[in-house]
mmCIF file of C-alpha atoms in Angstrom:
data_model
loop_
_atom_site.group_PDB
_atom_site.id
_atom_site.type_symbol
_atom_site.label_atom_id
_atom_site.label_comp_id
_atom_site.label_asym_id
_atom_site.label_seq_id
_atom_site.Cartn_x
_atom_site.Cartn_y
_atom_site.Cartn_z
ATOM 1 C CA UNK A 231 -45.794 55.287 10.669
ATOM 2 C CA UNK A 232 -48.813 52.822 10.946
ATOM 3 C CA UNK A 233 -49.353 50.906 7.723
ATOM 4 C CA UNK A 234 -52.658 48.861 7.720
ATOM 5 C CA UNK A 235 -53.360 46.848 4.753
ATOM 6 C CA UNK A 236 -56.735 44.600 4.148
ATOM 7 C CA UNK A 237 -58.342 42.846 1.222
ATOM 8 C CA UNK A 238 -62.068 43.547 1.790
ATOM 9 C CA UNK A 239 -63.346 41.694 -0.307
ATOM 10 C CA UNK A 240 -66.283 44.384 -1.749
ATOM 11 C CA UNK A 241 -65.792 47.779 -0.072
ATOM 12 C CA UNK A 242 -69.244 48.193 -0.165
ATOM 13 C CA UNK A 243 -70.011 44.835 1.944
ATOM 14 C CA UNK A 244 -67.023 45.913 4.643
ATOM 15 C CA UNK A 245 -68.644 49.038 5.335
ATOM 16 C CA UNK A 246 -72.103 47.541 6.030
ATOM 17 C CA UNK A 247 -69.951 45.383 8.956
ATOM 18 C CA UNK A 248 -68.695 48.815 9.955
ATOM 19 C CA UNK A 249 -64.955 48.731 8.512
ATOM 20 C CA UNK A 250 -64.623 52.424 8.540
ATOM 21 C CA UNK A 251 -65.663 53.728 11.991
ATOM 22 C CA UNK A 252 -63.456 50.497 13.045
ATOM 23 C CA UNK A 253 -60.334 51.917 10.650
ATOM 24 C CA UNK A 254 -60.836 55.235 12.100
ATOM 25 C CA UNK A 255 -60.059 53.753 15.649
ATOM 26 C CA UNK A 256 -57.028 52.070 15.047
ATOM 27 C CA UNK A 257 -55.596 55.274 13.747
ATOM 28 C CA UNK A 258 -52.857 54.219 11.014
ATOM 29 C CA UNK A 259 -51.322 56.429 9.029
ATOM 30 C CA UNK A 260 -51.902 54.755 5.584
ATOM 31 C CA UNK A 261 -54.530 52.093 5.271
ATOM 32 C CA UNK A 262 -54.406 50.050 1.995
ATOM 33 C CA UNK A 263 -57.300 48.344 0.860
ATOM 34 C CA UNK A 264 -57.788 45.263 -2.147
ATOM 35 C CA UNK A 265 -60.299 44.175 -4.518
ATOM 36 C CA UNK A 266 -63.392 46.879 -3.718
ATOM 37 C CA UNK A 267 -65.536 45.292 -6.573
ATOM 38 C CA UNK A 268 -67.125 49.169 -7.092
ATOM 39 C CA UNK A 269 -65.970 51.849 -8.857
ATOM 40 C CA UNK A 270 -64.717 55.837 -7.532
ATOM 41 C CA UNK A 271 -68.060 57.108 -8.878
ATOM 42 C CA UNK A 272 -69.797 54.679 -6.333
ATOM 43 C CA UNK A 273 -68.492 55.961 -3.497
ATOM 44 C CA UNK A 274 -69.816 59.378 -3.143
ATOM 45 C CA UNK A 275 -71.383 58.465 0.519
ATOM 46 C CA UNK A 276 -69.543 60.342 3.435
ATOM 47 C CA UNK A 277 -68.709 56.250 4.872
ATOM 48 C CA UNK A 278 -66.276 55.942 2.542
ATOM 49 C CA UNK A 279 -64.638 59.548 3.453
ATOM 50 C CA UNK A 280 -64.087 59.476 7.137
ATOM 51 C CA UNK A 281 -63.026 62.558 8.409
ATOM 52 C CA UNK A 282 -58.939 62.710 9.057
ATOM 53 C CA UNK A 283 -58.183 60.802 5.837
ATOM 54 C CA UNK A 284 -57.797 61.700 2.190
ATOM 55 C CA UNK A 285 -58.840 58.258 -0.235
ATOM 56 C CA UNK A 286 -57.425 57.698 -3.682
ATOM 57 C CA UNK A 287 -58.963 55.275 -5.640
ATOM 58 C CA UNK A 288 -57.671 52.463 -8.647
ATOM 59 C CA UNK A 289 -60.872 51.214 -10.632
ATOM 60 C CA UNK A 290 -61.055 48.010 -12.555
ATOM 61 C CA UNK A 291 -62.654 48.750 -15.838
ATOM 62 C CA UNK A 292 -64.940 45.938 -15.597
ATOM 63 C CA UNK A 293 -68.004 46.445 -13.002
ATOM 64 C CA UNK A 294 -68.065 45.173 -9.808
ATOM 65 C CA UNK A 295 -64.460 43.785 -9.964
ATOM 66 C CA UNK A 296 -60.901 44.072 -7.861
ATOM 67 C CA UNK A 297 -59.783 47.706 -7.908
ATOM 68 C CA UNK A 298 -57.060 49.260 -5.191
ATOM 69 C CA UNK A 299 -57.461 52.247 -2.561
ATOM 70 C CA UNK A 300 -55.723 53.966 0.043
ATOM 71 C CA UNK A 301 -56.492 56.282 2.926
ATOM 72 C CA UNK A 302 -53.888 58.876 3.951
ATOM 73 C CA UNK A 303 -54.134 60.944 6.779
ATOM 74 C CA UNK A 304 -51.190 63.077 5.193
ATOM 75 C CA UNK A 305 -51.511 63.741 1.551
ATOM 76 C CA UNK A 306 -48.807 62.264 -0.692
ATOM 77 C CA UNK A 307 -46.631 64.497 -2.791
ATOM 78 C CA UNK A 308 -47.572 62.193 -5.436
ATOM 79 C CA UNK A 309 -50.110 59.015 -6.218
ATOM 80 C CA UNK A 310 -49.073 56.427 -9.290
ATOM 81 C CA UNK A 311 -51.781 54.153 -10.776
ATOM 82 C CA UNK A 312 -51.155 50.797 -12.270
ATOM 83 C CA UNK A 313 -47.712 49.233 -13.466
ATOM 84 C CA UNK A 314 -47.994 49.508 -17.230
ATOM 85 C CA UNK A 315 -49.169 45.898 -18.348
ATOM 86 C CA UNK A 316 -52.596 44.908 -18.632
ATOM 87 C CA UNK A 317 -52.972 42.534 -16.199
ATOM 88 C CA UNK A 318 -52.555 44.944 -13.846
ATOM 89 C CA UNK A 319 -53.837 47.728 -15.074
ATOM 90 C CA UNK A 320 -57.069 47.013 -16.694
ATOM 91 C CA UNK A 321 -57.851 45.088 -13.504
ATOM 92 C CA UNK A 322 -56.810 47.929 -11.126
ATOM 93 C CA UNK A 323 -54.519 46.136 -8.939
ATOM 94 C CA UNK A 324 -51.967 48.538 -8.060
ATOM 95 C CA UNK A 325 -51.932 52.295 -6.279
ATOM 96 C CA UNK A 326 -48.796 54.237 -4.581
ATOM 97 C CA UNK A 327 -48.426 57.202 -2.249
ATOM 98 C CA UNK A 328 -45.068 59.039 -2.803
ATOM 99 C CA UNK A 329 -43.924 60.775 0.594
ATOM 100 C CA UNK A 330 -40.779 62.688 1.535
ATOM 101 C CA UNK A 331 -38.862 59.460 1.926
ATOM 102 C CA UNK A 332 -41.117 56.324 1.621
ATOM 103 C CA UNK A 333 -43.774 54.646 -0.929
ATOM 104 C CA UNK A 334 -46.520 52.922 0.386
ATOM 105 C CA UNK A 335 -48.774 51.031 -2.342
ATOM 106 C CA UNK A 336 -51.645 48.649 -2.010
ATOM 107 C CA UNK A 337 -51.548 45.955 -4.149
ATOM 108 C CA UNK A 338 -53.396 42.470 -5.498
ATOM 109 C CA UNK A 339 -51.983 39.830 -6.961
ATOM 110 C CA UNK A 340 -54.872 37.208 -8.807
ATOM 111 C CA UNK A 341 -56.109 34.007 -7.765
ATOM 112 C CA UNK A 342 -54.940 31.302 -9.593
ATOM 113 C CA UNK A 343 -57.422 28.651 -8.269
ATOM 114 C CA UNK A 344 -60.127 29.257 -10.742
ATOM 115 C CA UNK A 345 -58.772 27.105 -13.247
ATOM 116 C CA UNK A 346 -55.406 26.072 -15.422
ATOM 117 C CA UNK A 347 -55.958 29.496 -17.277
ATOM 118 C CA UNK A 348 -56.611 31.723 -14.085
ATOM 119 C CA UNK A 349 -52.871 30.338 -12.965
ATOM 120 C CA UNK A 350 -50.985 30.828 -16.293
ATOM 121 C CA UNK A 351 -52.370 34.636 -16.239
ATOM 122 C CA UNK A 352 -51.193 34.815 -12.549
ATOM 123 C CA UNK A 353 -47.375 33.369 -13.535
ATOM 124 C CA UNK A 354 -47.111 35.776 -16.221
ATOM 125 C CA UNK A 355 -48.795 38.738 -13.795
ATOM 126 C CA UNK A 356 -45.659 37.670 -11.319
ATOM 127 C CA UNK A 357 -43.257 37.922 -13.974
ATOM 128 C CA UNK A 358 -44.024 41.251 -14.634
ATOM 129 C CA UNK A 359 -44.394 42.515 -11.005
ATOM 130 C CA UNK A 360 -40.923 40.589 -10.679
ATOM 131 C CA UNK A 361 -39.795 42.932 -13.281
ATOM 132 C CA UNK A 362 -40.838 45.997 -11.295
ATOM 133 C CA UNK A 363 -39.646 44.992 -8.104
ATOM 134 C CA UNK A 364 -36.032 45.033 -9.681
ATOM 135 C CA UNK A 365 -36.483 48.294 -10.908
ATOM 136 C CA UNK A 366 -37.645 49.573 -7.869
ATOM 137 C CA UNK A 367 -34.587 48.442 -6.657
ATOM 138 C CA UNK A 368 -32.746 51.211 -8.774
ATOM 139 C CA UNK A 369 -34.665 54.441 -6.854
ATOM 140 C CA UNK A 370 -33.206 56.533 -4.011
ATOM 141 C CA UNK A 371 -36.464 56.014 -1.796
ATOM 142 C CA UNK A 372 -37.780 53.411 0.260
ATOM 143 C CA UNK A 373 -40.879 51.182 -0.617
ATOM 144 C CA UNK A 374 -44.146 49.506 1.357
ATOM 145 C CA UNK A 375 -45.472 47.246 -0.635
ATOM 146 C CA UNK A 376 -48.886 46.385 0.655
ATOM 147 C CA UNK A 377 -51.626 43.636 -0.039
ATOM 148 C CA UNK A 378 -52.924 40.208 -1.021
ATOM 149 C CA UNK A 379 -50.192 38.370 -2.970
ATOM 150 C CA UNK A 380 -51.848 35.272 -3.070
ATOM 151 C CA UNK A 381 -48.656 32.984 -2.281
ATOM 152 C CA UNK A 382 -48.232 31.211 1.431
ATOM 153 C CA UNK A 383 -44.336 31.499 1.347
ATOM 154 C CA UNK A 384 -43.411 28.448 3.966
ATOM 155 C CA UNK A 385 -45.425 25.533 5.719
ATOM 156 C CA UNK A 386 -45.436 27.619 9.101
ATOM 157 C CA UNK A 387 -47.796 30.313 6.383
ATOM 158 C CA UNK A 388 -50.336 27.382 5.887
ATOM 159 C CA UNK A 389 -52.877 25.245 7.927
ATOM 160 C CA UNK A 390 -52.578 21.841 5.918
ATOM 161 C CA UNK A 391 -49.819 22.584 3.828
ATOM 162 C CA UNK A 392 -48.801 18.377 3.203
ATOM 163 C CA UNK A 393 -52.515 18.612 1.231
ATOM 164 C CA UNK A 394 -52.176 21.671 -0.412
ATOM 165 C CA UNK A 395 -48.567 21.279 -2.372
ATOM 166 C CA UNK A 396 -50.241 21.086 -5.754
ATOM 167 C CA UNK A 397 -52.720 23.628 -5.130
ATOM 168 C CA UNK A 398 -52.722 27.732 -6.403
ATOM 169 C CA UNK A 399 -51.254 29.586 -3.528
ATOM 170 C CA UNK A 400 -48.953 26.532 -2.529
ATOM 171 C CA UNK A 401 -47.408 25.693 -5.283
ATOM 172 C CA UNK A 402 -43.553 25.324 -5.610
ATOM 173 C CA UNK A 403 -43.401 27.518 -8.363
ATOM 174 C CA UNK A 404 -45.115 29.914 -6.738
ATOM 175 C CA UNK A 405 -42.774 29.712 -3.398
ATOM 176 C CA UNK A 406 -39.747 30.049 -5.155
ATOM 177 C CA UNK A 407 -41.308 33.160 -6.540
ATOM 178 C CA UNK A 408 -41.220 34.823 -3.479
ATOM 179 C CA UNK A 409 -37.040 33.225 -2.932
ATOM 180 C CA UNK A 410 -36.450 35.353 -5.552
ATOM 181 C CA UNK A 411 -37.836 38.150 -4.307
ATOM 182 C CA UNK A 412 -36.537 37.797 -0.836
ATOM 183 C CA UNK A 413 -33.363 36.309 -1.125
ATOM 184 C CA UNK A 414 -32.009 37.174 -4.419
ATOM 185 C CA UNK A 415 -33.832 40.502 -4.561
ATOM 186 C CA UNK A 416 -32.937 42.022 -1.124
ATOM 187 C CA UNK A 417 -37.312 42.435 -0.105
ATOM 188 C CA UNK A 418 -38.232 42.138 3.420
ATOM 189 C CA UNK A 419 -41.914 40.089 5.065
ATOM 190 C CA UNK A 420 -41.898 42.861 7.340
ATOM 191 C CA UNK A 421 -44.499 40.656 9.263
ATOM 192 C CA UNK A 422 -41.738 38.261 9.884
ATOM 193 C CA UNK A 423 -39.161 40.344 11.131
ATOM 194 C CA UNK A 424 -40.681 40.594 14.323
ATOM 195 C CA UNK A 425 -43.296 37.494 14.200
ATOM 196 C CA UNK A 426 -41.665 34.377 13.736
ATOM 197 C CA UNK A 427 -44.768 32.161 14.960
ATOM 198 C CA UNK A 428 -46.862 29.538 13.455
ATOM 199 C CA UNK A 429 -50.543 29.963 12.473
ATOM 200 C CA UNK A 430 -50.345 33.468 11.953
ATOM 201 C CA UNK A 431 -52.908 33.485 8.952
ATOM 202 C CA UNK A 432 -54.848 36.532 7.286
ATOM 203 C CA UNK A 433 -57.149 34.477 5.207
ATOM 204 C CA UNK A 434 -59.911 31.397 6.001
ATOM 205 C CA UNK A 435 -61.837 30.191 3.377
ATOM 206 C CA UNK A 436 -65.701 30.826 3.409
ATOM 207 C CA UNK A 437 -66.685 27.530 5.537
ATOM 208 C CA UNK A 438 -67.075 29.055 9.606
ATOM 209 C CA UNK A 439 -65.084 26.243 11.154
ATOM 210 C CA UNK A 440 -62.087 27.211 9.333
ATOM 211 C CA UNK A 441 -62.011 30.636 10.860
ATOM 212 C CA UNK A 442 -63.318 29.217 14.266
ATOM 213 C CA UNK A 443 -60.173 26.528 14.128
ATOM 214 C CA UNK A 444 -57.590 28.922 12.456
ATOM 215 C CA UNK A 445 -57.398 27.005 9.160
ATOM 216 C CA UNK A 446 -56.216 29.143 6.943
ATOM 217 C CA UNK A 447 -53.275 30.772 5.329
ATOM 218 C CA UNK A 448 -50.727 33.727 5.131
ATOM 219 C CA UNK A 449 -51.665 35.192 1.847
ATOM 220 C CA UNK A 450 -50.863 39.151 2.994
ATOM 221 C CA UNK A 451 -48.082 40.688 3.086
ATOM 222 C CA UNK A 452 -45.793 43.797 4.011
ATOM 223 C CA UNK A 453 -43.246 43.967 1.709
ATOM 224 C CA UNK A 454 -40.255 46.672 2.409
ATOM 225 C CA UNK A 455 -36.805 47.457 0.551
ATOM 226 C CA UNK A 456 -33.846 46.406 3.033
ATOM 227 C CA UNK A 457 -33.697 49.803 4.280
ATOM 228 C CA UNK A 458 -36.911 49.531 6.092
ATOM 229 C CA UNK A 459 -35.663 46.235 8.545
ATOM 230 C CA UNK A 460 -34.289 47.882 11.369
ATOM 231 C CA UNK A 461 -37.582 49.850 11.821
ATOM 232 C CA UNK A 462 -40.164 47.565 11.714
ATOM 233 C CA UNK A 463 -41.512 47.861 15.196
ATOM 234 C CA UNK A 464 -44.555 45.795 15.864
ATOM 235 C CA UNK A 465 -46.826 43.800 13.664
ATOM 236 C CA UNK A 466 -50.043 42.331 14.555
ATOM 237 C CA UNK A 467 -52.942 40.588 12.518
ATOM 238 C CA UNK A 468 -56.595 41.275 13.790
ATOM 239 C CA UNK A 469 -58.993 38.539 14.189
ATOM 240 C CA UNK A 470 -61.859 39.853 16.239
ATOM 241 C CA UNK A 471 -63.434 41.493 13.634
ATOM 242 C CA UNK A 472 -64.647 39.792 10.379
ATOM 243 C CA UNK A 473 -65.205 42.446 7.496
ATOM 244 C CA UNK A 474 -64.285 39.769 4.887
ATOM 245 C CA UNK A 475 -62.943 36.079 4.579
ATOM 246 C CA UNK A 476 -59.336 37.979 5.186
ATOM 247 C CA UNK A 477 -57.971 40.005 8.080
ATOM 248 C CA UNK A 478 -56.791 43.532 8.622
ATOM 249 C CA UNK A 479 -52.626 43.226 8.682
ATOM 250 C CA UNK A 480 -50.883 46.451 10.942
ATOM 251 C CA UNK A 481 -47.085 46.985 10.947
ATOM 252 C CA UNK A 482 -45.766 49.760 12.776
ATOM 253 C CA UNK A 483 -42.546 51.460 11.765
ATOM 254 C CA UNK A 484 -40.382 53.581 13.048
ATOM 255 C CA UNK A 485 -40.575 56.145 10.085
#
């Protein structure tokens, strides 16, 4: 199975830089996409159904903000919506296909940087998604979870990290976070079982040089139940294509 996940950024913007006849090539199985700022109604053009894949759509009730999709090429016996808080849900930031064996779901976590309120609503949105990690823990399936969590988990995740310590994204709260869930919770940065390098970014802020001098940070993820470590095969991050300040994220597994 081919799992590609991407935060795009506007759907609507990363299919005017040709996203989907690009997704179509690279041929994953379940492509998870983050923050489409558009709603299902929207999308009624044939670009955003390319033939050989079945979308299901997560709106945000507000216009023109975050919502969740994915793109199957197998249908799903079953696709949950939201997490049953309001951060989540009333934002549409969460979408899961249920196969045979496996769950894939695309995901956002929010920014934090805007100001001191934008990060207390993100703490309390990680205590809840905490919350459902654990009980995920509980089912007799495996789990994918794909998309922008907005954390850089170690220094080797971060261009700059000395500068950044007290910044949204960086901060030690927020990297003991993710301890918790991969230490004490059992989760697995599928992108770091088989990439242990540095500078292996999937976002650059909006300034060029930053892309141009890979200054950026690790704020996508992978994230499996232990089951899934032995069969994470490959993973790879593309930069040659820009469809948004972040970049497309594939993992291949053998499932």
């Amino acid at each position: 199975m081919r799992v590609m996940t991407l935060n795009v950024e506007g759907i609507q913007q990363a299919a005017e830089r040709g996203f989907f006849d690009w997704m179509v090539a690279q041929d994953a199985d379940v492509v998870c996409l983050q923050d489409l700022r558009a709603k299902e109604y929207e999308l009624d053009d044939p670009i955003y159904h390319p033939n050989g894949y079945h979308p299901y759509f997560f709106d945000a009730f507000e216009d023109g903000y975050s919502g969740v999709a994915l793109y199957c090429k197998e249908p799903p016996k079953a696709i949950m919506t939201g997490l049953g808080f309001e951060q989540c849900d009333f934002h549409g930031r969460f979408i899961q296909a249920d196969y045979d064996k496996v769950s894939v779901a695309s995901m956002l976590i929010p920014s934090g940087l805007k100001d001191d309120a934008a990060q207390s609503m993100k703490f309390h949105y990680m205590e809840e998604f905490l919350a459902h990690l654990s009980k995920t823990l509980r089912k007799r399936r495996q789990f994918i979870f794909c998309g922008t969590w907005n954390i850089a988990h170690k220094t080797s995740d971060l261009s700059n990290w000395y500068v950044n310590q007290k910044n949204s994204g960086f901060l030690p709260e927020e990297r003991q976070w993710l301890d918790m869930v991969f230490n004490e919770l059992g989760y697995i940065d599928a992108f770091r079982e088989v990439n242990h390098s540095d500078h292996q970014f999937t976002w650059w802020p909006s300034y060029n040089r930053a892309w141009k001098l890979n200054e950026g940070a690790r704020l996508d993820y992978q994230v499996t139940t232990k089951g899934l470590r032995k069969l994470v095969r490959s993973a790879s991050i593309n930069r040659d294509e820009r469809f948004s300040e972040h970049a497309p994220m594939t993992i291949e597994y053998n499932i």
